[in-house]
mmCIF file of C-alpha atoms in Angstrom:
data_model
loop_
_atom_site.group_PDB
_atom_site.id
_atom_site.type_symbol
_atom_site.label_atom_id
_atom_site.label_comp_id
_atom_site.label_asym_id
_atom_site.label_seq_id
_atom_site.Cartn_x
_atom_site.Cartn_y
_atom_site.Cartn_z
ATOM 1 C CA UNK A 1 3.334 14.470 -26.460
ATOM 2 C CA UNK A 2 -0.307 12.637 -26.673
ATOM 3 C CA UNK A 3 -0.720 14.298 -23.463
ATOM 4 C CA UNK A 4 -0.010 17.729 -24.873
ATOM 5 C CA UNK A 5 -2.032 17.362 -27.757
ATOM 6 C CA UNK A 6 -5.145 16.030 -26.121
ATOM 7 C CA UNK A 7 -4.380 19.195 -23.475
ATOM 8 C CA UNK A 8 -4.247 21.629 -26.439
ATOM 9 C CA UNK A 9 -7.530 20.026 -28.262
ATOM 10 C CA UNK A 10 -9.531 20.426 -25.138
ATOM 11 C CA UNK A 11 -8.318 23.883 -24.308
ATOM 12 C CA UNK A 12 -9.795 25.102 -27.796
ATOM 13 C CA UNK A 13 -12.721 23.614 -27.418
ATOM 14 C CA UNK A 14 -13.596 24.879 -24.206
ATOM 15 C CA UNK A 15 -12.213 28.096 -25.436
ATOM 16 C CA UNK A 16 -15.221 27.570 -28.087
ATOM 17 C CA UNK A 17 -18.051 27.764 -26.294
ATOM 18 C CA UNK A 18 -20.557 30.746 -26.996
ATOM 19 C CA UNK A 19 -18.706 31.016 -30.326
ATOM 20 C CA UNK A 20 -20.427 28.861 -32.568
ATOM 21 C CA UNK A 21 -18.299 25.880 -32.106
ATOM 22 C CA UNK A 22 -19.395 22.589 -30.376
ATOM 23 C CA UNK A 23 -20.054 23.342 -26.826
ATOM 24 C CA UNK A 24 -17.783 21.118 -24.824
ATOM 25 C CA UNK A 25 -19.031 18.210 -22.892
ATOM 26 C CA UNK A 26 -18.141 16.840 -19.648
ATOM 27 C CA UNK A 27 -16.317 14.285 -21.276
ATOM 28 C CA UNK A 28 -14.326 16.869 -22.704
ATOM 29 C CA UNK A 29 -13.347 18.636 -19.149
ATOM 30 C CA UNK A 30 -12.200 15.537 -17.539
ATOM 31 C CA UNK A 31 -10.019 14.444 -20.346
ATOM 32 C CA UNK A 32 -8.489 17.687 -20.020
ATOM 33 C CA UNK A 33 -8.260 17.141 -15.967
ATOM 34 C CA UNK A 34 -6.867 13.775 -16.377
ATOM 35 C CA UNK A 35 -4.139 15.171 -19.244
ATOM 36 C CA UNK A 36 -2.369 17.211 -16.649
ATOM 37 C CA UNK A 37 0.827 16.086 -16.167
ATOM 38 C CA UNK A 38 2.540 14.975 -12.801
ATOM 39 C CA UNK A 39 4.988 18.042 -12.457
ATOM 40 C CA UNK A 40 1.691 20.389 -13.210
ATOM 41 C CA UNK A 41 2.276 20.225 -16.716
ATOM 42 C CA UNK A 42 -1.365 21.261 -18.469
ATOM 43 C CA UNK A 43 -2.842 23.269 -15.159
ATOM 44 C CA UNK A 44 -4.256 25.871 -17.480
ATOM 45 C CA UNK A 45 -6.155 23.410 -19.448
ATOM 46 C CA UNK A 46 -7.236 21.339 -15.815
ATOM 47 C CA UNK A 47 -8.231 24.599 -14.519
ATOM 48 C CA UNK A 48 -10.656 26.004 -17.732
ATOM 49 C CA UNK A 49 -12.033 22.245 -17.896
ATOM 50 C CA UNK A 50 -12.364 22.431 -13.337
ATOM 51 C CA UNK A 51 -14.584 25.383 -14.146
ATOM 52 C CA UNK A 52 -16.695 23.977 -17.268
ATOM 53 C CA UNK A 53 -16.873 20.988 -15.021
ATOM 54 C CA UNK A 54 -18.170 22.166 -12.064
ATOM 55 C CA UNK A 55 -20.444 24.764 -14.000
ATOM 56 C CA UNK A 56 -22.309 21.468 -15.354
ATOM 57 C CA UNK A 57 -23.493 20.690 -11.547
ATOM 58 C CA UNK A 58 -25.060 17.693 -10.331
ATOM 59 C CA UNK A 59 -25.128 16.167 -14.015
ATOM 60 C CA UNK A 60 -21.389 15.833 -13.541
ATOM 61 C CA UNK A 61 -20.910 14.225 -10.265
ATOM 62 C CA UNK A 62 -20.998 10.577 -11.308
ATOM 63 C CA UNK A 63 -19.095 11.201 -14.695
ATOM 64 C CA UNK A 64 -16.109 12.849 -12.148
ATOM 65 C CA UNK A 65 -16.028 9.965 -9.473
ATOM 66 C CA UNK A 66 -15.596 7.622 -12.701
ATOM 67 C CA UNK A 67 -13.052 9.574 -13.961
ATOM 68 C CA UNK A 68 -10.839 8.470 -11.087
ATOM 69 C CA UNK A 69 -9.929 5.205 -12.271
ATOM 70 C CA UNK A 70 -6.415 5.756 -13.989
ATOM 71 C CA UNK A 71 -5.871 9.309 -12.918
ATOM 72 C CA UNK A 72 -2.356 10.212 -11.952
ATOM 73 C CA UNK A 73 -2.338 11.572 -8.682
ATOM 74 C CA UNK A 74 -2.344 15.353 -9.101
ATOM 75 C CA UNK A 75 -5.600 14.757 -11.603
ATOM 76 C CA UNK A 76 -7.007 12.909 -8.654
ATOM 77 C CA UNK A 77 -6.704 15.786 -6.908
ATOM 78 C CA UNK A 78 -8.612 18.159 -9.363
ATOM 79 C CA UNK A 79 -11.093 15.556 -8.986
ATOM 80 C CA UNK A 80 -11.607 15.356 -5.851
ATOM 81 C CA UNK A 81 -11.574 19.542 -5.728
ATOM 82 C CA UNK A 82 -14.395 19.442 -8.478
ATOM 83 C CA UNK A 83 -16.288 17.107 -6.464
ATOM 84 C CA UNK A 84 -16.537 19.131 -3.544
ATOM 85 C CA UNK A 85 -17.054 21.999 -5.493
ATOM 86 C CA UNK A 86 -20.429 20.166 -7.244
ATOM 87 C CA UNK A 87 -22.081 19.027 -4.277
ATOM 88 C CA UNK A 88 -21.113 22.405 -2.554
ATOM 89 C CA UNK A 89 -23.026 24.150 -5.117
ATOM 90 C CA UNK A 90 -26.287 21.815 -5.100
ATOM 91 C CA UNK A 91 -27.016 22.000 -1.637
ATOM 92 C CA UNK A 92 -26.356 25.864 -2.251
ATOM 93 C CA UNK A 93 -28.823 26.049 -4.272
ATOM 94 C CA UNK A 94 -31.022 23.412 -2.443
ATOM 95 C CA UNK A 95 -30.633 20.616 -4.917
ATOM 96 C CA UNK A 96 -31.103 17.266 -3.921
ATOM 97 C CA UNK A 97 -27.966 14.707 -4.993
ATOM 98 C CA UNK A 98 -28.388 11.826 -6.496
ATOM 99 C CA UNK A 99 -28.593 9.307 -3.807
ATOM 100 C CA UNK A 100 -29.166 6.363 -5.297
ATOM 101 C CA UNK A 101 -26.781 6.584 -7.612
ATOM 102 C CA UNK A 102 -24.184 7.423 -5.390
ATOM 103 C CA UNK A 103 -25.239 4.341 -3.107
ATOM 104 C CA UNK A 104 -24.769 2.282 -6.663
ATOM 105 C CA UNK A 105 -21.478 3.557 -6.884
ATOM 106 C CA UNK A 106 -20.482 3.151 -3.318
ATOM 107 C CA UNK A 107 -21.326 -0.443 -3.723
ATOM 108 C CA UNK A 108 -19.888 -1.261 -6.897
ATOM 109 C CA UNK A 109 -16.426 -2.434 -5.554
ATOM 110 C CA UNK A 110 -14.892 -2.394 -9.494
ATOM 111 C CA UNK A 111 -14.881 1.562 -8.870
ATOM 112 C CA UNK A 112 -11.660 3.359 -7.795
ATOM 113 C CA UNK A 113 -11.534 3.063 -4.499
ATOM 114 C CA UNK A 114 -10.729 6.333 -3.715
ATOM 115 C CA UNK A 115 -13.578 7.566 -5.782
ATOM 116 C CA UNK A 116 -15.970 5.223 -3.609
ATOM 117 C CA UNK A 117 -14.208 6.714 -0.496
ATOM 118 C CA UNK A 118 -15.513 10.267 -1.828
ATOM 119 C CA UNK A 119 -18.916 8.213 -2.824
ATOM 120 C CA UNK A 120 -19.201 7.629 0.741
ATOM 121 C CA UNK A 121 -18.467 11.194 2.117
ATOM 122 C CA UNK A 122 -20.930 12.902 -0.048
ATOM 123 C CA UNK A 123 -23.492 9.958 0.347
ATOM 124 C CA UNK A 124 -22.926 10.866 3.912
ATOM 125 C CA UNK A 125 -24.311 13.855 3.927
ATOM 126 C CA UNK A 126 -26.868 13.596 1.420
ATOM 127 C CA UNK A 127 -28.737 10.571 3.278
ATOM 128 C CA UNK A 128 -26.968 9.846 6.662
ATOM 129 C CA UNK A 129 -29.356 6.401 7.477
ATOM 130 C CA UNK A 130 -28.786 5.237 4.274
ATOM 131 C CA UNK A 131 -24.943 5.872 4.450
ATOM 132 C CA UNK A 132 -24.685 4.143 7.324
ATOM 133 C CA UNK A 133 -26.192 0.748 6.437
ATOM 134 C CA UNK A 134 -24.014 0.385 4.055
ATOM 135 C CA UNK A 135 -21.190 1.154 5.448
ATOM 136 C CA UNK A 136 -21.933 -1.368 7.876
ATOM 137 C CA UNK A 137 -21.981 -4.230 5.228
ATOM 138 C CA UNK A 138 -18.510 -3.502 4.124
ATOM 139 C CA UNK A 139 -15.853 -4.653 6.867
ATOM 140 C CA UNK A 140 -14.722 -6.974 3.729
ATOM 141 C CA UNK A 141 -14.863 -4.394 1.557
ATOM 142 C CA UNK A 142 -11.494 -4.644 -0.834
ATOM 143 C CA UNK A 143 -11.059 -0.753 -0.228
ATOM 144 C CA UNK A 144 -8.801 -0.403 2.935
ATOM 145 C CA UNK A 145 -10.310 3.098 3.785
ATOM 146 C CA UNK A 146 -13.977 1.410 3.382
ATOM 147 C CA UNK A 147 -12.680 -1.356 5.135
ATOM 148 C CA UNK A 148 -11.399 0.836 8.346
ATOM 149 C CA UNK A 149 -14.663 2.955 8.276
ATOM 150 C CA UNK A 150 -17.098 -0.233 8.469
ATOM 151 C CA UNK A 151 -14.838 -1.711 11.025
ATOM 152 C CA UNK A 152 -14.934 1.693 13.376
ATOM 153 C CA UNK A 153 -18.495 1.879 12.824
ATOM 154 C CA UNK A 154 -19.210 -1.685 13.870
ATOM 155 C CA UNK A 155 -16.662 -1.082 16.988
ATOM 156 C CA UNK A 156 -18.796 2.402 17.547
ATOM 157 C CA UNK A 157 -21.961 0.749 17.640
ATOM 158 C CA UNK A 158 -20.828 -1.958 20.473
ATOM 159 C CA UNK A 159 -23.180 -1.142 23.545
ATOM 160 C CA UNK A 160 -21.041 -1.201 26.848
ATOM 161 C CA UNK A 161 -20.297 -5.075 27.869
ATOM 162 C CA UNK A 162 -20.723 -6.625 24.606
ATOM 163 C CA UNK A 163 -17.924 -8.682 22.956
ATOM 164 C CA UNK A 164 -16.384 -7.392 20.239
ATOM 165 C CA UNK A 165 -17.088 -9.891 17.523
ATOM 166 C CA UNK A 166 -13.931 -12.304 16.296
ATOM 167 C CA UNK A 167 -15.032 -11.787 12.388
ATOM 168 C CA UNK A 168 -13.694 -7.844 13.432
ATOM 169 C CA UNK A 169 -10.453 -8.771 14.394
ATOM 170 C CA UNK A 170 -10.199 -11.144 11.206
ATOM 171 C CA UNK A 171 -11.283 -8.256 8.254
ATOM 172 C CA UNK A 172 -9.204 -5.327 10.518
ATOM 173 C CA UNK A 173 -6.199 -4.403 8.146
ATOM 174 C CA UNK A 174 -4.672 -1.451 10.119
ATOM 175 C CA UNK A 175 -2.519 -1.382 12.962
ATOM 176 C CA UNK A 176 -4.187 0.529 15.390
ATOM 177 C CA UNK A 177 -7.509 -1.069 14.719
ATOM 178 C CA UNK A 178 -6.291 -4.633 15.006
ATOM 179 C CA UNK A 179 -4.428 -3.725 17.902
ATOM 180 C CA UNK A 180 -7.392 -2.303 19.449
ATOM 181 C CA UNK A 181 -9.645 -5.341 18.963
ATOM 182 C CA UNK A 182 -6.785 -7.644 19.605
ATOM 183 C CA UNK A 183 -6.533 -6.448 22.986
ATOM 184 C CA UNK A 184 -9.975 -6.233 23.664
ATOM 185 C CA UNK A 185 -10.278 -10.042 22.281
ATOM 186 C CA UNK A 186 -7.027 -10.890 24.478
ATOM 187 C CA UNK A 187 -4.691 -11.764 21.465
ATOM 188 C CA UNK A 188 -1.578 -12.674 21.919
ATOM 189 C CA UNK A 189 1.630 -11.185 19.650
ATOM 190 C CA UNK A 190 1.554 -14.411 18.077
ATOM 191 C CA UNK A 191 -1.774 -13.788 17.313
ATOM 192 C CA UNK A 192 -1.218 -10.727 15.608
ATOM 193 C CA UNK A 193 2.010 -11.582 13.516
ATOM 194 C CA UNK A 194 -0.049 -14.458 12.501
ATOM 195 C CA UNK A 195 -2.874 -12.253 11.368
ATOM 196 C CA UNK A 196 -0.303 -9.586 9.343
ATOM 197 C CA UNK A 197 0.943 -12.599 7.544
ATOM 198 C CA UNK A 198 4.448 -12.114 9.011
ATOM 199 C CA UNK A 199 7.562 -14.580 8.524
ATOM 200 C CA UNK A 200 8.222 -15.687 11.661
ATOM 201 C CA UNK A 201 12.037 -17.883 11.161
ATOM 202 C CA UNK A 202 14.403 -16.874 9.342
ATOM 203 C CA UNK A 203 18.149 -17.790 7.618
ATOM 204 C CA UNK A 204 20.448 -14.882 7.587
ATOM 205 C CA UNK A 205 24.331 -14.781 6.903
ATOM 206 C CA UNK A 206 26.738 -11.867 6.619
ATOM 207 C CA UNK A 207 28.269 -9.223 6.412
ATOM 208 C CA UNK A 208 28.998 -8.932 3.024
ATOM 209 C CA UNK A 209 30.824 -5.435 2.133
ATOM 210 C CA UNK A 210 29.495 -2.319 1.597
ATOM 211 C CA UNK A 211 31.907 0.181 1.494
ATOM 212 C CA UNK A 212 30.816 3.342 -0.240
ATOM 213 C CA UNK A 213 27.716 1.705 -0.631
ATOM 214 C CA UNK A 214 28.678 -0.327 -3.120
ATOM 215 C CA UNK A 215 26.944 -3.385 -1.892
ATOM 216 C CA UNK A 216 23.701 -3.105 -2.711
ATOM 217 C CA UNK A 217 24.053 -3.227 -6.261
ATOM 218 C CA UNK A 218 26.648 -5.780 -6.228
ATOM 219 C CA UNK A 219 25.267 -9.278 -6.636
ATOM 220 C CA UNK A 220 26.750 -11.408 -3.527
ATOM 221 C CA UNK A 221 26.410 -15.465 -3.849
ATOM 222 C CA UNK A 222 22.898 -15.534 -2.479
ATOM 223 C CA UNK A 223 21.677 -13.826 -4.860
ATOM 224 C CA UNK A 224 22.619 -16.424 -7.713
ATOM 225 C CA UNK A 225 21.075 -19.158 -5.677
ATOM 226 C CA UNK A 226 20.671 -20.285 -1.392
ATOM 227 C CA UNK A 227 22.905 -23.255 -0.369
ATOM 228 C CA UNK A 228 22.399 -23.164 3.305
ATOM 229 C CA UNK A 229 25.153 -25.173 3.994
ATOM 230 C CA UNK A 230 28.046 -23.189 1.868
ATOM 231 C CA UNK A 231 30.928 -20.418 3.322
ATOM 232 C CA UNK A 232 31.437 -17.459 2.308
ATOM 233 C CA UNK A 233 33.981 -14.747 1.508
ATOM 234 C CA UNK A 234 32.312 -11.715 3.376
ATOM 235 C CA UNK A 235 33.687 -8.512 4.379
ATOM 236 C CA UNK A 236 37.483 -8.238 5.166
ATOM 237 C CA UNK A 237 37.930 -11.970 4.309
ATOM 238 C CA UNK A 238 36.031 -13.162 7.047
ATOM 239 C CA UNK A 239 34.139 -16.743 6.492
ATOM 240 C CA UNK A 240 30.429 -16.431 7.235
ATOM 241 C CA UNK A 241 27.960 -18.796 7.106
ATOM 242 C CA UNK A 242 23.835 -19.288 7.065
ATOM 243 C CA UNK A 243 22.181 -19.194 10.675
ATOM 244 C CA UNK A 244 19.141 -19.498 11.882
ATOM 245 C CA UNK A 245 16.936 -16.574 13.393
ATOM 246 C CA UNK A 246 13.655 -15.629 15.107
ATOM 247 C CA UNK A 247 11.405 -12.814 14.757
ATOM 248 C CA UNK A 248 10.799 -10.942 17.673
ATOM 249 C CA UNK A 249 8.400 -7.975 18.913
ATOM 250 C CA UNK A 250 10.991 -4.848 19.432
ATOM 251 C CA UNK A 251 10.605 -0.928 19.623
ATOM 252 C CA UNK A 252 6.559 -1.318 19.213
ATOM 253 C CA UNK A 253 7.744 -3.528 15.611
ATOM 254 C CA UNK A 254 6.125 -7.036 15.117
ATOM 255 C CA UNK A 255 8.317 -9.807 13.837
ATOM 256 C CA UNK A 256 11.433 -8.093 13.998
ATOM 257 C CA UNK A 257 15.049 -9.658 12.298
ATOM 258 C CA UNK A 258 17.571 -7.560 14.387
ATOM 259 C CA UNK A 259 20.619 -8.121 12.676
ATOM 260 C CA UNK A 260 22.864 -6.514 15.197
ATOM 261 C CA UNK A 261 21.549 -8.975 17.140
ATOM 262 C CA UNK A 262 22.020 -12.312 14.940
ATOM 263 C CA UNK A 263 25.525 -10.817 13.236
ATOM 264 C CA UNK A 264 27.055 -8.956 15.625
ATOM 265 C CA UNK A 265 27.224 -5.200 14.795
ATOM 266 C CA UNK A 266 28.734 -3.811 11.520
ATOM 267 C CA UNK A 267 29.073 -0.855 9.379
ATOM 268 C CA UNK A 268 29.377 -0.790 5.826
ATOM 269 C CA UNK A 269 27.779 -4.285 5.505
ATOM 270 C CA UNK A 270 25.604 -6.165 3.589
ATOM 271 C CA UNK A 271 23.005 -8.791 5.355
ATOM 272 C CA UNK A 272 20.515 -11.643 3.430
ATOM 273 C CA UNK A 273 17.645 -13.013 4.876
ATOM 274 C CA UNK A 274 16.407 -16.319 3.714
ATOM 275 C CA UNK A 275 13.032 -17.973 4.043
ATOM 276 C CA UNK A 276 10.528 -20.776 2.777
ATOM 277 C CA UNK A 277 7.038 -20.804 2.188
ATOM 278 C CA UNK A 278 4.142 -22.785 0.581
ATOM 279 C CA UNK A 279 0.960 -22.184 -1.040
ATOM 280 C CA UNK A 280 -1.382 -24.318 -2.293
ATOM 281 C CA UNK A 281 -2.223 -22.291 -5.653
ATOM 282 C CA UNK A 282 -0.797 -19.733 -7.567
ATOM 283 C CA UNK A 283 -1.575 -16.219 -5.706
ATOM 284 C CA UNK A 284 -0.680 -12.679 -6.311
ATOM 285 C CA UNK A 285 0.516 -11.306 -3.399
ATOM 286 C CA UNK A 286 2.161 -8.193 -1.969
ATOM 287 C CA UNK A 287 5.514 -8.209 0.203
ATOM 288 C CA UNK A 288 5.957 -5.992 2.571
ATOM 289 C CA UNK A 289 8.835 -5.292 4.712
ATOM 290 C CA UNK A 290 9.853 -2.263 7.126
ATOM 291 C CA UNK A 291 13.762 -1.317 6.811
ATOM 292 C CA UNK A 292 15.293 1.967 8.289
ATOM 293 C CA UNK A 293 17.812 0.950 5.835
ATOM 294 C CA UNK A 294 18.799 -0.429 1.898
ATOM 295 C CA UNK A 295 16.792 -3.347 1.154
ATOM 296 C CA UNK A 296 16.140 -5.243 -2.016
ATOM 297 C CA UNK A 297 13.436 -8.376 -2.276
ATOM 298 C CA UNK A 298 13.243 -11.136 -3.815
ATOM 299 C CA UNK A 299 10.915 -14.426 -5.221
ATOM 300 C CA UNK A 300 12.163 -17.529 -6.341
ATOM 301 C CA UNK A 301 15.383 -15.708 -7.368
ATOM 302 C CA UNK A 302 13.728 -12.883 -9.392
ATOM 303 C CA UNK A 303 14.175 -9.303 -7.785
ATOM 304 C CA UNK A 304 10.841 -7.866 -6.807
ATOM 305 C CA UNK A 305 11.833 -4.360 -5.228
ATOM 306 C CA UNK A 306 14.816 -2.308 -4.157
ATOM 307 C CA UNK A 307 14.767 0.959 -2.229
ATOM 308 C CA UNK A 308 18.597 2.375 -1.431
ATOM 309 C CA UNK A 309 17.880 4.769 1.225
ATOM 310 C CA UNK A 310 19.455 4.960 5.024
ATOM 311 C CA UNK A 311 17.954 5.903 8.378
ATOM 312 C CA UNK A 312 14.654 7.968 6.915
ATOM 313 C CA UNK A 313 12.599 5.835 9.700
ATOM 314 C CA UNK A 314 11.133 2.805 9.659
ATOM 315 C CA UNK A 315 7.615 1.761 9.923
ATOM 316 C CA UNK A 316 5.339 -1.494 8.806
ATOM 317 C CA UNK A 317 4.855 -1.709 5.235
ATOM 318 C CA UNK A 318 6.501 1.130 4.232
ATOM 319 C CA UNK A 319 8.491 -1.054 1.027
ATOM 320 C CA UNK A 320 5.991 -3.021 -0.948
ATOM 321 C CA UNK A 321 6.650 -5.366 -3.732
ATOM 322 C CA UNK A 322 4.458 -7.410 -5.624
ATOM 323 C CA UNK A 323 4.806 -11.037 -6.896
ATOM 324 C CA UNK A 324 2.594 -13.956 -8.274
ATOM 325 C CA UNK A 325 3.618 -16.741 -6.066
ATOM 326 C CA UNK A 326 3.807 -20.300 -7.923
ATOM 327 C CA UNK A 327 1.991 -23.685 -6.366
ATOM 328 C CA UNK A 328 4.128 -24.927 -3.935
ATOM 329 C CA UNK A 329 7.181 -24.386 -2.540
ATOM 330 C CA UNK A 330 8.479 -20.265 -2.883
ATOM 331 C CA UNK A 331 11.743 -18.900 -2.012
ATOM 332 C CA UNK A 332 11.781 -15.502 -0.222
ATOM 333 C CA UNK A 333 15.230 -13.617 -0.423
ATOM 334 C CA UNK A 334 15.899 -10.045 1.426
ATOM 335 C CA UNK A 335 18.730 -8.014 0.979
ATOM 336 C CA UNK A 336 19.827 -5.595 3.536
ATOM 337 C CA UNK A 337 22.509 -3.169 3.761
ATOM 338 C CA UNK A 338 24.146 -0.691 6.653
ATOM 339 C CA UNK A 339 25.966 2.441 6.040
ATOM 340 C CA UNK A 340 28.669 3.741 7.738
ATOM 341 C CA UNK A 341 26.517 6.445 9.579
ATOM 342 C CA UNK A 342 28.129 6.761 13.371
ATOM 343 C CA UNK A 343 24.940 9.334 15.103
ATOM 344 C CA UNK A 344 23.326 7.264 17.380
ATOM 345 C CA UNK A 345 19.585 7.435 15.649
ATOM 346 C CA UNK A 346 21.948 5.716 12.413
ATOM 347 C CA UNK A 347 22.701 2.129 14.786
ATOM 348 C CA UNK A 348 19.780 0.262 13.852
ATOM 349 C CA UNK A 349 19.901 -2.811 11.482
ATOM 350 C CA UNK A 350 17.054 -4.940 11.239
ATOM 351 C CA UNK A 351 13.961 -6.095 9.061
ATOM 352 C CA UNK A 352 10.727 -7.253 9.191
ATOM 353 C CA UNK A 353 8.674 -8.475 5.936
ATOM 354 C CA UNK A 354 4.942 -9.883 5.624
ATOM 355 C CA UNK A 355 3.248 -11.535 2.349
ATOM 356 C CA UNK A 356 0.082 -10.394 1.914
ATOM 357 C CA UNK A 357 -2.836 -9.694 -0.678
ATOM 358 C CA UNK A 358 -3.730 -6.439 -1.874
ATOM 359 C CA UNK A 359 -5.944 -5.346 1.319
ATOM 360 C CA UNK A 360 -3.036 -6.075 3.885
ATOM 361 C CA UNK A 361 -4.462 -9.669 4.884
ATOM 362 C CA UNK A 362 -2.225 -12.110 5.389
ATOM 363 C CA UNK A 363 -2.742 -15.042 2.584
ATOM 364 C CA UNK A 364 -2.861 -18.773 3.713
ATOM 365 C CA UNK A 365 0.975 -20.410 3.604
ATOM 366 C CA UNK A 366 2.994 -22.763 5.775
ATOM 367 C CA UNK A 367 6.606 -21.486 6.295
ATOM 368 C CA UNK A 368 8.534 -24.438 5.669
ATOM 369 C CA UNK A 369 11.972 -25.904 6.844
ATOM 370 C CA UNK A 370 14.561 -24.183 4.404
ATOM 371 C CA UNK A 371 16.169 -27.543 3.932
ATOM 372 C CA UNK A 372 13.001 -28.399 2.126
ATOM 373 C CA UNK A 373 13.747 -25.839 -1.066
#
């Protein structure tokens, strides 16, 4: 409703102008951008205020790449339109941009990063050299898509027979690049699981049932607490019990938990992984995990994330949940479920899960015995 009425507010005073009412600012056209609604709700008013906006020219450009921070995504997208549209216009017309303060914003890592992504495009054009240095200063840049530019253009800039420096390998965030420079630096896998932050060792027990997929929402005895040495009732009355597993490279996947593998095969089942870790302070971090199938997480017995979906693919990092862990010892729980699904593509049940901080780097902790909780 606030979003309506703001819409409505902004849409008469655009529809002002020449009229004798106030003349709307650009203030007043980004609101209206950043009041449309997810499902398009308030495109009329985004698309009078895209206009007004873009109509203002350069004088506008900084105001918009602000206006990123909060924007929903399709706003972000009007954004981004109306920024093209401004600096299309300027060098129409043979207007210079405003370099400098696009290199301030660029540099000011507080900024949205997409915004300073944009930043860097347009900055990119406007003044190449000085684009360039600074892209150069920002392989530990908290934006990931700064971040992977720097790092490319540091890797681009290697003459033939020079190293490629260590301190590359250690900001890279993204798969292919710190595969690249791990092979060109001779890492090992170890090397790189390390790096990602992956959990290595593992606990896992099951099946548990999941018949109709039931499971996942049912709360099975590790989820009201781990006792690594206690039997349980899993599916059709069969006694299972905690074992230990490794991690291992599979199918181009680092650190992989294939529970087919440590369980035997089963449909309809339910699987828990169980793991250990320490940190020396309290640290927000993200979890990541890749799952083809169900999977819930969980810290120190609080749930963190749950996705119930089956065979759409699997892929590092695709489920992310975030946690605050505590000083000391944390307890990492993962959930995950099989369906009954009998196409060959549907066979595969297995995890893999990495705590990390908001960039993708792994954070400093030593995986402990799980005895040790």
């Amino acid at each position: 409703m606030k979003r309506l009425i703001l819409a409505v507010a902004v849409l008469a005073a655009v529809a002002g102008r020449g009229s004798g009412q106030q003349i709307p600012t650009t203030a007043d056209y980004l609101k209206g951008i950043k009041a449309v609604g997810r499902e398009g709700q308030g495109n009329d008013v985004a698309a009078s205020c895209w206009k007004g906006l873009v109509a203002t020219g350069e004088a506008a450009l900084l105001p918009t790449l602000e206006a990123f921070a909060g924007a929903n995504p399709t706003a972000a997208n009007w954004l981004r339109s109306a920024v093209d549209a401004i600096t299309e216009g300027e060098e129409k017309a043979g207007k210079k941009l405003p370099t400098e303060a696009l290199r301030t914003f660029l540099t000011t890592t507080t900024h949205d990063p997409a915004a300073r992504r944009i930043a860097y495009e347009v900055l990119a054009k406007a003044d190449p050299t000085a684009a360039e240095k600074i892209i150069l200063s920002l392989r530990d840049d908290p934006s990931v898509e700064l971040r992977r530019d720097a790092i490319a253009k540091a890797i681009a800039t290697l003459k033939d027979g020079d190293k490629v420096p260590e301190s590359l390998f250690t900001a890279a965030r993204d798969k292919d690049q710190v595969e690249e420079i791990g092979k060109r630096l001779n890492k090992s896998e170890a090397d790189i699981t390390n790096h990602f932050g992956f959990i290595p060792k593992w606990h896992v027990v099951g099946p548990f049932d999941n018949t109709k997929g039931e499971g996942f929402a049912k709360a099975y005895p590790p989820e009201q607490g781990v006792d690594l040495k206690a039997t349980y009732d899993g599916k059709g009355g069969a006694k299972v019990t905690w074992k230990a597993a490794t991690a291992k490279a599979k199918d181009k996947e680092y650190a992989l938990v294939d529970l087919n593998a440590e369980l035997t095969k089963h449909k309809d089942a339910v699987a828990y992984g169980f793991a250990v870790i320490e940190v020396a302070k309290e640290t927000p971090v993200e979890l990541r995990a890749g799952s083809i199938t169900s999977i819930k997480m969980f810290v120190n017995g609080k749930e963190v994330f749950d996705r119930d979906e089956y065979h759409h693919g699997m892929k590092m990092d695709q489920h992310v949940g975030k946690a605050t862990l505590k000083t000391g010892k944390n307890e990492l729980l993962v959930k995950i479920c099989q369906n009954n699904m009998t196409e060959p593509w549907a066979q595969s049940w297995a995890f893999q899960f990495r705590v990390c901080d908001a960039t993708g780097g792994a954070i400093p902790f030593k995986l402990l015995s799980p005895e040790a909780k």
